[in-house]
JSON list of C-alpha atoms in Angstrom, two decimals:
[
{"chain": "A", "resi": 1, "resn": "MET", "atom": "CA", "xyz": [0.93, -49.92, -43.63]},
{"chain": "A", "resi": 2, "resn": "ARG", "atom": "CA", "xyz": [2.47, -48.90, -40.50]},
{"chain": "A", "resi": 3, "resn": "ARG", "atom": "CA", "xyz": [0.30, -46.56, -38.05]},
{"chain": "A", "resi": 4, "resn": "ARG", "atom": "CA", "xyz": [2.23, -44.06, -36.09]},
{"chain": "A", "resi": 5, "resn": "PRO", "atom": "CA", "xyz": [1.96, -44.40, -32.19]},
{"chain": "A", "resi": 6, "resn": "PRO", "atom": "CA", "xyz": [-0.24, -41.98, -30.65]},
{"chain": "A", "resi": 7, "resn": "GLY", "atom": "CA", "xyz": [1.44, -38.91, -28.71]},
{"chain": "A", "resi": 8, "resn": "PHE", "atom": "CA", "xyz": [3.15, -35.94, -29.27]},
{"chain": "A", "resi": 9, "resn": "THR", "atom": "CA", "xyz": [6.49, -35.11, -31.09]},
{"chain": "A", "resi": 10, "resn": "LEU", "atom": "CA", "xyz": [9.33, -33.37, -29.48]},
{"chain": "A", "resi": 11, "resn": "ILE", "atom": "CA", "xyz": [8.81, -30.52, -31.81]},
{"chain": "A", "resi": 12, "resn": "GLU", "atom": "CA", "xyz": [5.04, -30.02, -30.31]},
{"chain": "A", "resi": 13, "resn": "VAL", "atom": "CA", "xyz": [6.07, -30.35, -26.97]},
{"chain": "A", "resi": 14, "resn": "MET", "atom": "CA", "xyz": [9.04, -27.66, -27.50]},
{"chain": "A", "resi": 15, "resn": "ILE", "atom": "CA", "xyz": [6.28, -24.97, -28.98]},
{"chain": "A", "resi": 16, "resn": "VAL", "atom": "CA", "xyz": [3.91, -25.59, -26.23]},
{"chain": "A", "resi": 17, "resn": "VAL", "atom": "CA", "xyz": [6.83, -25.09, -23.72]},
{"chain": "A", "resi": 18, "resn": "ALA", "atom": "CA", "xyz": [7.84, -22.03, -25.41]},
{"chain": "A", "resi": 19, "resn": "VAL", "atom": "CA", "xyz": [4.57, -20.57, -25.24]},
{"chain": "A", "resi": 20, "resn": "VAL", "atom": "CA", "xyz": [3.88, -21.14, -21.41]},
{"chain": "A", "resi": 21, "resn": "ALA", "atom": "CA", "xyz": [7.14, -19.41, -20.62]},
{"chain": "A", "resi": 22, "resn": "LEU", "atom": "CA", "xyz": [6.21, -16.34, -22.91]},
{"chain": "A", "resi": 23, "resn": "LEU", "atom": "CA", "xyz": [2.56, -16.32, -21.39]},
{"chain": "A", "resi": 24, "resn": "ALA", "atom": "CA", "xyz": [4.16, -16.71, -17.72]},
{"chain": "A", "resi": 25, "resn": "LEU", "atom": "CA", "xyz": [7.03, -14.03, -18.85]},
{"chain": "A", "resi": 26, "resn": "ILE", "atom": "CA", "xyz": [3.95, -11.66, -19.39]},
{"chain": "A", "resi": 27, "resn": "ALA", "atom": "CA", "xyz": [1.66, -12.42, -16.63]},
{"chain": "A", "resi": 28, "resn": "LEU", "atom": "CA", "xyz": [3.72, -12.93, -13.69]},
{"chain": "A", "resi": 29, "resn": "PRO", "atom": "CA", "xyz": [4.93, -9.17, -13.45]},
{"chain": "A", "resi": 30, "resn": "MET", "atom": "CA", "xyz": [1.28, -7.64, -13.89]},
{"chain": "A", "resi": 31, "resn": "TYR", "atom": "CA", "xyz": [0.04, -10.32, -11.30]},
{"chain": "A", "resi": 32, "resn": "SER", "atom": "CA", "xyz": [2.88, -9.23, -8.89]},
{"chain": "A", "resi": 33, "resn": "GLU", "atom": "CA", "xyz": [1.77, -5.56, -9.35]},
{"chain": "A", "resi": 34, "resn": "GLN", "atom": "CA", "xyz": [-1.66, -6.22, -8.89]},
{"chain": "A", "resi": 35, "resn": "MET", "atom": "CA", "xyz": [-0.74, -7.77, -5.83]},
{"chain": "A", "resi": 36, "resn": "ARG", "atom": "CA", "xyz": [1.26, -4.64, -4.30]},
{"chain": "A", "resi": 37, "resn": "LYS", "atom": "CA", "xyz": [-1.50, -2.30, -5.55]},
{"chain": "A", "resi": 38, "resn": "GLY", "atom": "CA", "xyz": [-3.82, -4.39, -3.37]},
{"chain": "A", "resi": 39, "resn": "LYS", "atom": "CA", "xyz": [-1.40, -3.98, -0.42]},
{"chain": "A", "resi": 40, "resn": "ARG", "atom": "CA", "xyz": [-1.18, -0.25, -0.97]},
{"chain": "A", "resi": 41, "resn": "ALA", "atom": "CA", "xyz": [-4.83, 0.04, -0.29]},
{"chain": "A", "resi": 42, "resn": "GLU", "atom": "CA", "xyz": [-4.15, -0.65, 3.42]},
{"chain": "A", "resi": 43, "resn": "ALA", "atom": "CA", "xyz": [-1.82, 2.51, 3.22]},
{"chain": "A", "resi": 44, "resn": "ALA", "atom": "CA", "xyz": [-4.81, 4.73, 2.19]},
{"chain": "A", "resi": 45, "resn": "GLN", "atom": "CA", "xyz": [-7.26, 2.95, 4.63]},
{"chain": "A", "resi": 46, "resn": "ALA", "atom": "CA", "xyz": [-4.94, 3.43, 7.62]},
{"chain": "A", "resi": 47, "resn": "LEU", "atom": "CA", "xyz": [-4.49, 7.00, 6.67]},
{"chain": "A", "resi": 48, "resn": "GLY", "atom": "CA", "xyz": [-8.21, 7.82, 6.28]},
{"chain": "A", "resi": 49, "resn": "ASP", "atom": "CA", "xyz": [-9.10, 6.37, 9.52]},
{"chain": "A", "resi": 50, "resn": "MET", "atom": "CA", "xyz": [-6.36, 8.48, 11.23]},
{"chain": "A", "resi": 51, "resn": "GLN", "atom": "CA", "xyz": [-7.70, 11.46, 9.49]},
{"chain": "A", "resi": 52, "resn": "LEU", "atom": "CA", "xyz": [-11.47, 10.78, 11.02]},
{"chain": "A", "resi": 53, "resn": "ARG", "atom": "CA", "xyz": [-9.66, 10.27, 14.30]},
{"chain": "A", "resi": 54, "resn": "GLU", "atom": "CA", "xyz": [-7.59, 13.67, 13.84]},
{"chain": "A", "resi": 55, "resn": "GLU", "atom": "CA", "xyz": [-10.63, 15.44, 13.46]},
{"chain": "A", "resi": 56, "resn": "SER", "atom": "CA", "xyz": [-12.71, 14.06, 15.90]},
{"chain": "A", "resi": 57, "resn": "TRP", "atom": "CA", "xyz": [-10.12, 14.88, 18.35]},
{"chain": "A", "resi": 58, "resn": "ARG", "atom": "CA", "xyz": [-9.69, 18.37, 17.22]},
{"chain": "A", "resi": 59, "resn": "ALA", "atom": "CA", "xyz": [-13.26, 19.11, 17.56]},
{"chain": "A", "resi": 60, "resn": "ASP", "atom": "CA", "xyz": [-12.70, 18.81, 21.53]},
{"chain": "A", "resi": 61, "resn": "ASN", "atom": "CA", "xyz": [-9.06, 20.14, 21.83]},
{"chain": "A", "resi": 62, "resn": "PRO", "atom": "CA", "xyz": [-7.30, 23.07, 20.83]},
{"chain": "A", "resi": 63, "resn": "ALA", "atom": "CA", "xyz": [-4.85, 21.13, 18.71]},
{"chain": "A", "resi": 64, "resn": "TYR", "atom": "CA", "xyz": [-4.60, 17.86, 16.65]},
{"chain": "A", "resi": 65, "resn": "GLY", "atom": "CA", "xyz": [-3.38, 15.13, 18.61]},
{"chain": "A", "resi": 66, "resn": "SER", "atom": "CA", "xyz": [-0.51, 12.70, 18.23]},
{"chain": "A", "resi": 67, "resn": "LEU", "atom": "CA", "xyz": [-0.78, 9.08, 17.49]},
{"chain": "A", "resi": 68, "resn": "ASP", "atom": "CA", "xyz": [-1.08, 8.20, 21.05]},
{"chain": "A", "resi": 69, "resn": "ASN", "atom": "CA", "xyz": [-3.71, 10.64, 21.90]},
{"chain": "A", "resi": 70, "resn": "LEU", "atom": "CA", "xyz": [-5.68, 9.41, 18.68]},
{"chain": "A", "resi": 71, "resn": "THR", "atom": "CA", "xyz": [-5.54, 5.42, 19.62]},
{"chain": "A", "resi": 72, "resn": "GLY", "atom": "CA", "xyz": [-5.64, 6.17, 23.48]},
{"chain": "A", "resi": 73, "resn": "SER", "atom": "CA", "xyz": [-2.44, 4.94, 24.77]},
{"chain": "A", "resi": 74, "resn": "ALA", "atom": "CA", "xyz": [1.04, 4.17, 23.40]},
{"chain": "A", "resi": 75, "resn": "ALA", "atom": "CA", "xyz": [0.18, 0.50, 23.72]},
{"chain": "A", "resi": 76, "resn": "ALA", "atom": "CA", "xyz": [-3.08, 1.27, 21.73]},
{"chain": "A", "resi": 77, "resn": "SER", "atom": "CA", "xyz": [-0.63, 3.04, 19.11]},
{"chain": "A", "resi": 78, "resn": "THR", "atom": "CA", "xyz": [1.67, -0.17, 18.94]},
{"chain": "A", "resi": 79, "resn": "ALA", "atom": "CA", "xyz": [-1.28, -2.60, 18.84]},
{"chain": "A", "resi": 80, "resn": "PHE", "atom": "CA", "xyz": [-2.89, -0.50, 15.99]},
{"chain": "A", "resi": 81, "resn": "ASN", "atom": "CA", "xyz": [0.35, -0.45, 14.04]},
{"chain": "A", "resi": 82, "resn": "ASN", "atom": "CA", "xyz": [1.09, -4.19, 14.44]},
{"chain": "A", "resi": 83, "resn": "GLY", "atom": "CA", "xyz": [-2.63, -4.82, 12.98]},
{"chain": "A", "resi": 84, "resn": "LEU", "atom": "CA", "xyz": [-1.30, -3.48, 9.91]},
{"chain": "A", "resi": 85, "resn": "LYS", "atom": "CA", "xyz": [0.73, -5.74, 7.93]},
{"chain": "A", "resi": 86, "resn": "TYR", "atom": "CA", "xyz": [2.42, -3.83, 5.26]},
{"chain": "A", "resi": 87, "resn": "TYR", "atom": "CA", "xyz": [2.78, -0.31, 6.76]},
{"chain": "A", "resi": 88, "resn": "THR", "atom": "CA", "xyz": [3.30, 1.69, 9.81]},
{"chain": "A", "resi": 89, "resn": "VAL", "atom": "CA", "xyz": [1.06, 4.81, 10.48]},
{"chain": "A", "resi": 90, "resn": "GLY", "atom": "CA", "xyz": [2.37, 7.80, 12.48]},
{"chain": "A", "resi": 91, "resn": "VAL", "atom": "CA", "xyz": [1.30, 11.53, 12.99]},
{"chain": "A", "resi": 92, "resn": "THR", "atom": "CA", "xyz": [4.23, 14.00, 12.90]},
{"chain": "A", "resi": 93, "resn": "THR", "atom": "CA", "xyz": [3.97, 17.85, 13.82]},
{"chain": "A", "resi": 94, "resn": "PRO", "atom": "CA", "xyz": [0.23, 18.25, 15.05]},
{"chain": "A", "resi": 95, "resn": "THR", "atom": "CA", "xyz": [-0.42, 22.03, 15.62]},
{"chain": "A", "resi": 96, "resn": "ALA", "atom": "CA", "xyz": [-3.64, 23.39, 15.99]},
{"chain": "A", "resi": 97, "resn": "THR", "atom": "CA", "xyz": [-4.19, 24.08, 12.46]},
{"chain": "A", "resi": 98, "resn": "GLY", "atom": "CA", "xyz": [-2.61, 21.21, 10.76]},
{"chain": "A", "resi": 99, "resn": "TYR", "atom": "CA", "xyz": [-0.82, 17.65, 10.78]},
{"chain": "A", "resi": 100, "resn": "VAL", "atom": "CA", "xyz": [1.02, 15.20, 8.77]},
{"chain": "A", "resi": 101, "resn": "LEU", "atom": "CA", "xyz": [0.24, 11.53, 8.64]},
{"chain": "A", "resi": 102, "resn": "THR", "atom": "CA", "xyz": [2.72, 9.01, 7.22]},
{"chain": "A", "resi": 103, "resn": "ALA", "atom": "CA", "xyz": [2.42, 5.15, 6.16]},
{"chain": "A", "resi": 104, "resn": "THR", "atom": "CA", "xyz": [5.93, 4.13, 6.31]},
{"chain": "A", "resi": 105, "resn": "ARG", "atom": "CA", "xyz": [6.51, 0.68, 4.35]},
{"chain": "A", "resi": 106, "resn": "LYS", "atom": "CA", "xyz": [7.28, -2.63, 6.12]},
{"chain": "A", "resi": 107, "resn": "GLY", "atom": "CA", "xyz": [7.44, -6.25, 5.41]},
{"chain": "A", "resi": 108, "resn": "GLU", "atom": "CA", "xyz": [6.83, -7.40, 1.86]},
{"chain": "A", "resi": 109, "resn": "LEU", "atom": "CA", "xyz": [6.43, -3.68, 0.83]},
{"chain": "A", "resi": 110, "resn": "ALA", "atom": "CA", "xyz": [9.81, -2.54, 2.36]},
{"chain": "A", "resi": 111, "resn": "ASN", "atom": "CA", "xyz": [11.49, -2.31, -1.02]},
{"chain": "A", "resi": 112, "resn": "ASP", "atom": "CA", "xyz": [8.27, -1.31, -3.39]},
{"chain": "A", "resi": 113, "resn": "PRO", "atom": "CA", "xyz": [9.74, 1.31, -5.74]},
{"chain": "A", "resi": 114, "resn": "LYS", "atom": "CA", "xyz": [6.50, 2.21, -7.44]},
{"chain": "A", "resi": 115, "resn": "CYS", "atom": "CA", "xyz": [4.90, 4.23, -4.43]},
{"chain": "A", "resi": 116, "resn": "GLY", "atom": "CA", "xyz": [7.23, 4.45, -1.62]},
{"chain": "A", "resi": 117, "resn": "ASN", "atom": "CA", "xyz": [5.81, 5.71, 1.72]},
{"chain": "A", "resi": 118, "resn": "PHE", "atom": "CA", "xyz": [2.27, 7.45, 1.78]},
{"chain": "A", "resi": 119, "resn": "THR", "atom": "CA", "xyz": [1.69, 11.15, 3.51]},
{"chain": "A", "resi": 120, "resn": "LEU", "atom": "CA", "xyz": [-1.46, 12.76, 4.08]},
{"chain": "A", "resi": 121, "resn": "THR", "atom": "CA", "xyz": [-0.86, 16.67, 4.95]},
{"chain": "A", "resi": 122, "resn": "MET", "atom": "CA", "xyz": [-3.72, 18.83, 6.38]},
{"chain": "A", "resi": 123, "resn": "THR", "atom": "CA", "xyz": [-2.68, 22.47, 6.41]},
{"chain": "A", "resi": 124, "resn": "ALA", "atom": "CA", "xyz": [-5.26, 25.12, 7.35]},
{"chain": "A", "resi": 125, "resn": "GLY", "atom": "CA", "xyz": [-7.93, 23.23, 6.38]},
{"chain": "A", "resi": 126, "resn": "VAL", "atom": "CA", "xyz": [-6.18, 21.86, 2.77]},
{"chain": "A", "resi": 127, "resn": "VAL", "atom": "CA", "xyz": [-5.37, 18.14, 2.66]},
{"chain": "A", "resi": 128, "resn": "THR", "atom": "CA", "xyz": [-2.78, 17.15, 0.38]},
{"chain": "A", "resi": 129, "resn": "LYS", "atom": "CA", "xyz": [-1.83, 13.82, -0.48]},
{"chain": "A", "resi": 130, "resn": "GLY", "atom": "CA", "xyz": [1.57, 12.43, -1.03]},
{"chain": "A", "resi": 131, "resn": "VAL", "atom": "CA", "xyz": [3.85, 9.69, -1.92]},
{"chain": "A", "resi": 132, "resn": "SER", "atom": "CA", "xyz": [7.70, 9.23, -1.52]},
{"chain": "A", "resi": 133, "resn": "ALA", "atom": "CA", "xyz": [8.08, 7.75, -5.18]},
{"chain": "A", "resi": 134, "resn": "GLY", "atom": "CA", "xyz": [5.92, 7.38, -8.20]},
{"chain": "A", "resi": 135, "resn": "ASP", "atom": "CA", "xyz": [2.59, 9.10, -9.27]},
{"chain": "A", "resi": 136, "resn": "VAL", "atom": "CA", "xyz": [0.43, 10.38, -6.31]},
{"chain": "A", "resi": 137, "resn": "ASP", "atom": "CA", "xyz": [-3.08, 9.66, -8.22]},
{"chain": "A", "resi": 138, "resn": "TYR", "atom": "CA", "xyz": [-1.94, 6.11, -9.24]},
{"chain": "A", "resi": 139, "resn": "CYS", "atom": "CA", "xyz": [-0.48, 5.23, -5.68]},
{"chain": "A", "resi": 140, "resn": "TRP", "atom": "CA", "xyz": [-3.50, 6.50, -3.93]},
{"chain": "A", "resi": 141, "resn": "ARG", "atom": "CA", "xyz": [-6.06, 5.11, -6.42]},
{"chain": "A", "resi": 142, "resn": "ARG", "atom": "CA", "xyz": [-7.69, 1.98, -4.68]}
]
C-alpha cells in the first residue's frame, strides 16, 4: 500500500489564502480608522490646552489673546505648532467675550474625510465644539 506524501494539497492552500485575504479585507480598514481616531485626539488635546491658556490670559487682560499672546511670541507659536504632528492650532477673532480656536489638519490627516478640522468656540461663556466634516460627538470622543 502506498502512503501519501506529507504536506498540503493545492486546494487546502488556496482555502487558507482566501480566508487570510478576507480577514485582511475586513481588518485593514478598521485598523486604519482606529489609527486616525488616535491621531485626532491630538486636536482635542491641543485645543483644550489653548482653552486653558485663553482663560488664564483673560484673567489678567481685558480681552482674550491671540496665539502669540498665549504662547509668548511668534517664535513660540511656531514651535508649539511644530510640536504637533497632525494639526496646526490657531486662534481667530479673540474679543472681550469670546474666541475661536481651530485645529487644521496637516500631514497624514490632511485628507481625513471623517472629521476634518476641529473648532472650539467660546461666546459669552458658552463653549461649542465643532468639526468641518462628520459627527461632532464621534470626532471629539477620545
